[in-house]
GROMACS .gro file of C-alpha atoms in nm:
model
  176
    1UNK     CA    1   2.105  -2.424  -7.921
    2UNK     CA    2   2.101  -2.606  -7.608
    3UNK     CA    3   2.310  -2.370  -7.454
    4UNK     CA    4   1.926  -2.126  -7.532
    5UNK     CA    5   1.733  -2.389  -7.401
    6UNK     CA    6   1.880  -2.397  -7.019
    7UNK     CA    7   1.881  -2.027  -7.038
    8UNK     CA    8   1.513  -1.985  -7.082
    9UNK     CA    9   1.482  -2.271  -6.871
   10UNK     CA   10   1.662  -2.081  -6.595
   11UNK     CA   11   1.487  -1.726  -6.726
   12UNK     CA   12   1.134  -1.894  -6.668
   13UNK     CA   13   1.222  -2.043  -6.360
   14UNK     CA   14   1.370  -1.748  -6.185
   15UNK     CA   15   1.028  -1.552  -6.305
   16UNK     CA   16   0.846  -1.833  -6.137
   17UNK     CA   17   1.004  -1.804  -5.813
   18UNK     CA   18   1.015  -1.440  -5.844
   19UNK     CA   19   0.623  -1.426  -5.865
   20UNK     CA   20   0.594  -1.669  -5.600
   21UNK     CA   21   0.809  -1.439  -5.353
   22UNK     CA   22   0.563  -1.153  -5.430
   23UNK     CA   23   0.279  -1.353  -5.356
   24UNK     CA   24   0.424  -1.401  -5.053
   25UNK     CA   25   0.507  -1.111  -4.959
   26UNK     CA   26   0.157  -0.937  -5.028
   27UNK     CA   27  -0.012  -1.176  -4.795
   28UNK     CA   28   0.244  -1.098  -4.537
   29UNK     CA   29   0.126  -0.712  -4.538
   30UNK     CA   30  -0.167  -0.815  -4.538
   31UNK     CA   31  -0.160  -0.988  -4.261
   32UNK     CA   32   0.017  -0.672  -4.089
   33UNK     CA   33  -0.251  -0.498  -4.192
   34UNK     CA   34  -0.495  -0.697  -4.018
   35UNK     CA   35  -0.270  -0.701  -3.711
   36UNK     CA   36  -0.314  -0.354  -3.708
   37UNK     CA   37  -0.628  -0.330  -3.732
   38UNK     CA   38  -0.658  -0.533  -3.392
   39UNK     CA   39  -0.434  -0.343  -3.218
   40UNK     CA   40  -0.593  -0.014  -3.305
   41UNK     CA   41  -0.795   0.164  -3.034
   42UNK     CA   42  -1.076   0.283  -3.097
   43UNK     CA   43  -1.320   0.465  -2.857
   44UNK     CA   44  -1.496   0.220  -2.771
   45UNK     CA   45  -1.200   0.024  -2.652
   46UNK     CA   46  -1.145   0.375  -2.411
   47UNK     CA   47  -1.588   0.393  -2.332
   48UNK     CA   48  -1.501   0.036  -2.168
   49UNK     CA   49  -1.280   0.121  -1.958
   50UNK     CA   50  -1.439   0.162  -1.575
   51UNK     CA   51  -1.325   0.461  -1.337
   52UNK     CA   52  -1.446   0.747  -1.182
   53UNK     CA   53  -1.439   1.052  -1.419
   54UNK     CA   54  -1.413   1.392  -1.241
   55UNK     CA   55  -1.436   1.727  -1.452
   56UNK     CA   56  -1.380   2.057  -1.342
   57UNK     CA   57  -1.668   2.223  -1.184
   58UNK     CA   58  -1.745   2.586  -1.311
   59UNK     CA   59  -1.604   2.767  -1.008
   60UNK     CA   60  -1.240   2.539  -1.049
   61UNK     CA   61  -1.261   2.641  -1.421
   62UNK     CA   62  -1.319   3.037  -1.359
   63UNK     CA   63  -1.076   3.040  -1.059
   64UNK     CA   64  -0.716   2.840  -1.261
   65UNK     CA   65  -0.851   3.005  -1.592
   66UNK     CA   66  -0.479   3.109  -1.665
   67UNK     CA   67  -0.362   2.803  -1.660
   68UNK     CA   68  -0.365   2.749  -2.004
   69UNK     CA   69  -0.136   2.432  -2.019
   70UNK     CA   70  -0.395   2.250  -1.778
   71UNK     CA   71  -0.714   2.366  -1.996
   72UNK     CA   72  -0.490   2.250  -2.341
   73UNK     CA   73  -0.404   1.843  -2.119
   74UNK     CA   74  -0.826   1.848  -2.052
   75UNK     CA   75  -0.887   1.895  -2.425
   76UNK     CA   76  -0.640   1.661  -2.475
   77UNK     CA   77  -0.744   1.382  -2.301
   78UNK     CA   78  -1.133   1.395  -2.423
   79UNK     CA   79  -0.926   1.350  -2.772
   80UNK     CA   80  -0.830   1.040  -2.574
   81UNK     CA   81  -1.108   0.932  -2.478
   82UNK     CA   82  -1.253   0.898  -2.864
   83UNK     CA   83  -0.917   0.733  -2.944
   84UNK     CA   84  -0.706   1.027  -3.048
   85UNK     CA   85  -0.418   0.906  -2.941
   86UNK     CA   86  -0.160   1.149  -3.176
   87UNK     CA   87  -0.084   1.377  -2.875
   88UNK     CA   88   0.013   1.131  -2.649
   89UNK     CA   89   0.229   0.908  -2.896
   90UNK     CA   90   0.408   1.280  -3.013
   91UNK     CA   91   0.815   1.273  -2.956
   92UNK     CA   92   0.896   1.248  -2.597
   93UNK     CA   93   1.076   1.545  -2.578
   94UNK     CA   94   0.776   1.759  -2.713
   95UNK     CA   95   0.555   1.562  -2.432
   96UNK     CA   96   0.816   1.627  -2.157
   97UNK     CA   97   0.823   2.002  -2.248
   98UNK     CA   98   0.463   1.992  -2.251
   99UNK     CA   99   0.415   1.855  -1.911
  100UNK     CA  100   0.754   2.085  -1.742
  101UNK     CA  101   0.474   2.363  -1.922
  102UNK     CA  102   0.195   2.229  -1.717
  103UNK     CA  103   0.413   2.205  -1.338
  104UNK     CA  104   0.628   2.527  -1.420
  105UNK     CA  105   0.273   2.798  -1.511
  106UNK     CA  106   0.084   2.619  -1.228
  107UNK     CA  107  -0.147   2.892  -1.082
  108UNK     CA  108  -0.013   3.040  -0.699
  109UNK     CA  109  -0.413   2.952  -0.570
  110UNK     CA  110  -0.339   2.576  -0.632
  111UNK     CA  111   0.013   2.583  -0.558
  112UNK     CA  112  -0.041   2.334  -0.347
  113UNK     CA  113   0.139   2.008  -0.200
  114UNK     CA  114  -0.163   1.789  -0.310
  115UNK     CA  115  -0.194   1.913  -0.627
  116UNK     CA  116   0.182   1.885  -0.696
  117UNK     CA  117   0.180   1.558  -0.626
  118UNK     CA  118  -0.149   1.477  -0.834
  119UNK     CA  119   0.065   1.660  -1.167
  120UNK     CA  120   0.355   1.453  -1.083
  121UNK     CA  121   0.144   1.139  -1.083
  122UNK     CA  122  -0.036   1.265  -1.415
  123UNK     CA  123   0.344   1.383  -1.567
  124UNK     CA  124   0.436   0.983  -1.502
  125UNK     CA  125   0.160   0.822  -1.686
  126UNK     CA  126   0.157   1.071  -1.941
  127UNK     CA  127   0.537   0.980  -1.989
  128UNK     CA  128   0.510   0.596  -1.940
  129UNK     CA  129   0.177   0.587  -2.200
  130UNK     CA  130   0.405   0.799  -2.433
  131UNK     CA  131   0.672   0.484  -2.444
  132UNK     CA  132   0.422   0.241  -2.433
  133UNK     CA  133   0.255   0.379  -2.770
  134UNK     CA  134   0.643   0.459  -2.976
  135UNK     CA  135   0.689   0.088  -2.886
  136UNK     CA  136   0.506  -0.121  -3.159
  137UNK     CA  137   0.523  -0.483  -3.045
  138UNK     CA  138   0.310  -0.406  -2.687
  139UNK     CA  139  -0.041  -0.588  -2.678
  140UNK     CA  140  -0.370  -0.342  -2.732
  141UNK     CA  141  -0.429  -0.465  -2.377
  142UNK     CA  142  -0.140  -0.289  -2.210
  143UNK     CA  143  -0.176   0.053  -2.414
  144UNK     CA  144  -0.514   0.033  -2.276
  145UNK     CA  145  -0.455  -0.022  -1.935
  146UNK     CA  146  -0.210   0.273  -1.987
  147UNK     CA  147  -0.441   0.508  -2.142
  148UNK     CA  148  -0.657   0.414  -1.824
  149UNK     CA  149  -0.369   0.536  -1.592
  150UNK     CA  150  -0.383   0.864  -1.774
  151UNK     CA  151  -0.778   0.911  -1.714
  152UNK     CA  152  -0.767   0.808  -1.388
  153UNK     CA  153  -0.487   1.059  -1.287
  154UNK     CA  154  -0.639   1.321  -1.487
  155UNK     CA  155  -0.984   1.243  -1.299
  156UNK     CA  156  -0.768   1.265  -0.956
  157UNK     CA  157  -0.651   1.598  -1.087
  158UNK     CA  158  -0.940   1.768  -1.142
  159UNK     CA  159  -1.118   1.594  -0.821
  160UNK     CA  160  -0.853   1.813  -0.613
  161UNK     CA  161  -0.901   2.124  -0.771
  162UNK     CA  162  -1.219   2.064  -0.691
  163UNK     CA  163  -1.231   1.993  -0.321
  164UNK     CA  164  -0.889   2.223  -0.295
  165UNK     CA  165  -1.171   2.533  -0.401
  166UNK     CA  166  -1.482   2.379  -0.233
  167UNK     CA  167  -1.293   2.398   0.122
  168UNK     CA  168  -1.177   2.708   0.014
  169UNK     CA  169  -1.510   2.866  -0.027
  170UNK     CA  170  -1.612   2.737   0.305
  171UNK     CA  171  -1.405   2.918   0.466
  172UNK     CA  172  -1.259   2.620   0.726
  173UNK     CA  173  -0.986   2.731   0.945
  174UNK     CA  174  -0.715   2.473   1.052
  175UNK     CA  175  -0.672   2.474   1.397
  176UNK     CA  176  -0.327   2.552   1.547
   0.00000   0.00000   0.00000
């Protein structure tokens, strides 16, 4: 009989610490959960963010309409800009083929040595805010100033296409 007596004794107590360690354990997701919350972004995390944002003026848009690759990276990053962040936090390898896409079906009219080195500036933030997002233990405040990188070299894009096809249309000859 009192060989029953510690065994329920031990029964009740290792239900007791059992339900403690759950208790436990549901606060601790929750306070994951509220973690995450704080490290989401949201859009207007990205509307806060101050820089100069160039589009693509109609006559850029009609004159690199093939490049499809460079029209698909502009939809992209308004999806950015409300907080979308799912194509930029994809694998790396489907990023990096994206972006070898984006240099490799660049249009011959913009084939240029500025505008090379504008993608290659946009392929290296759009590759270093891809790692910054996989990782999960980087402050909201860093993905941020990443996601500003991107906008900004997407804005410094577009800005050259721009001027590349304004002095273009007026006609300017370099002198020899």
């Amino acid at each position: 009989m009192r060989a029953l007596s510690h065994i329920l004794l031990l029964i009740c107590c290792v239900i007791m610490l059992n339900c403690n360690s759950r208790s436990k354990k549901e606060l601790q997701t929750t306070d994951d959960v509220k973690t995450e919350d704080t490290n989401k972004i949201s859009s207007n995390d990205i509307e806060a963010l101050a820089f100069d944002d160039y589009i693509l003026s109609n006559a850029s848009k009609t004159k690199i309409m093939d490049w499809q690759k460079l029209h698909e990276l502009n939809t992209q990053v308004e999806f950015l800009k409300k907080g979308d962040l799912s194509f930029f936090s994809a694998n790396d390898s489907i990023v990096k083929s994206f972006v070898f896409q984006l240099k490799e079906e660049t249009p011959e009219n913009v084939d240029t040595d500025i505008i090379k080195s504008r993608v290659t500036a946009l392929e290296t933030k759009i590759l270093k805010l891809n790692n910054t997002i996989e990782l999960t233990n980087i402050p909201k405040e860093e993905v941020l100033m990443n996601i500003k990188e991107v906008l900004v070299a997407m804005s410094n894009l577009n800005f050259q296409i721009n001027k590349k096809f304004e002095l273009d249309a007026n006609n300017i000859e370099k002198p020899l």
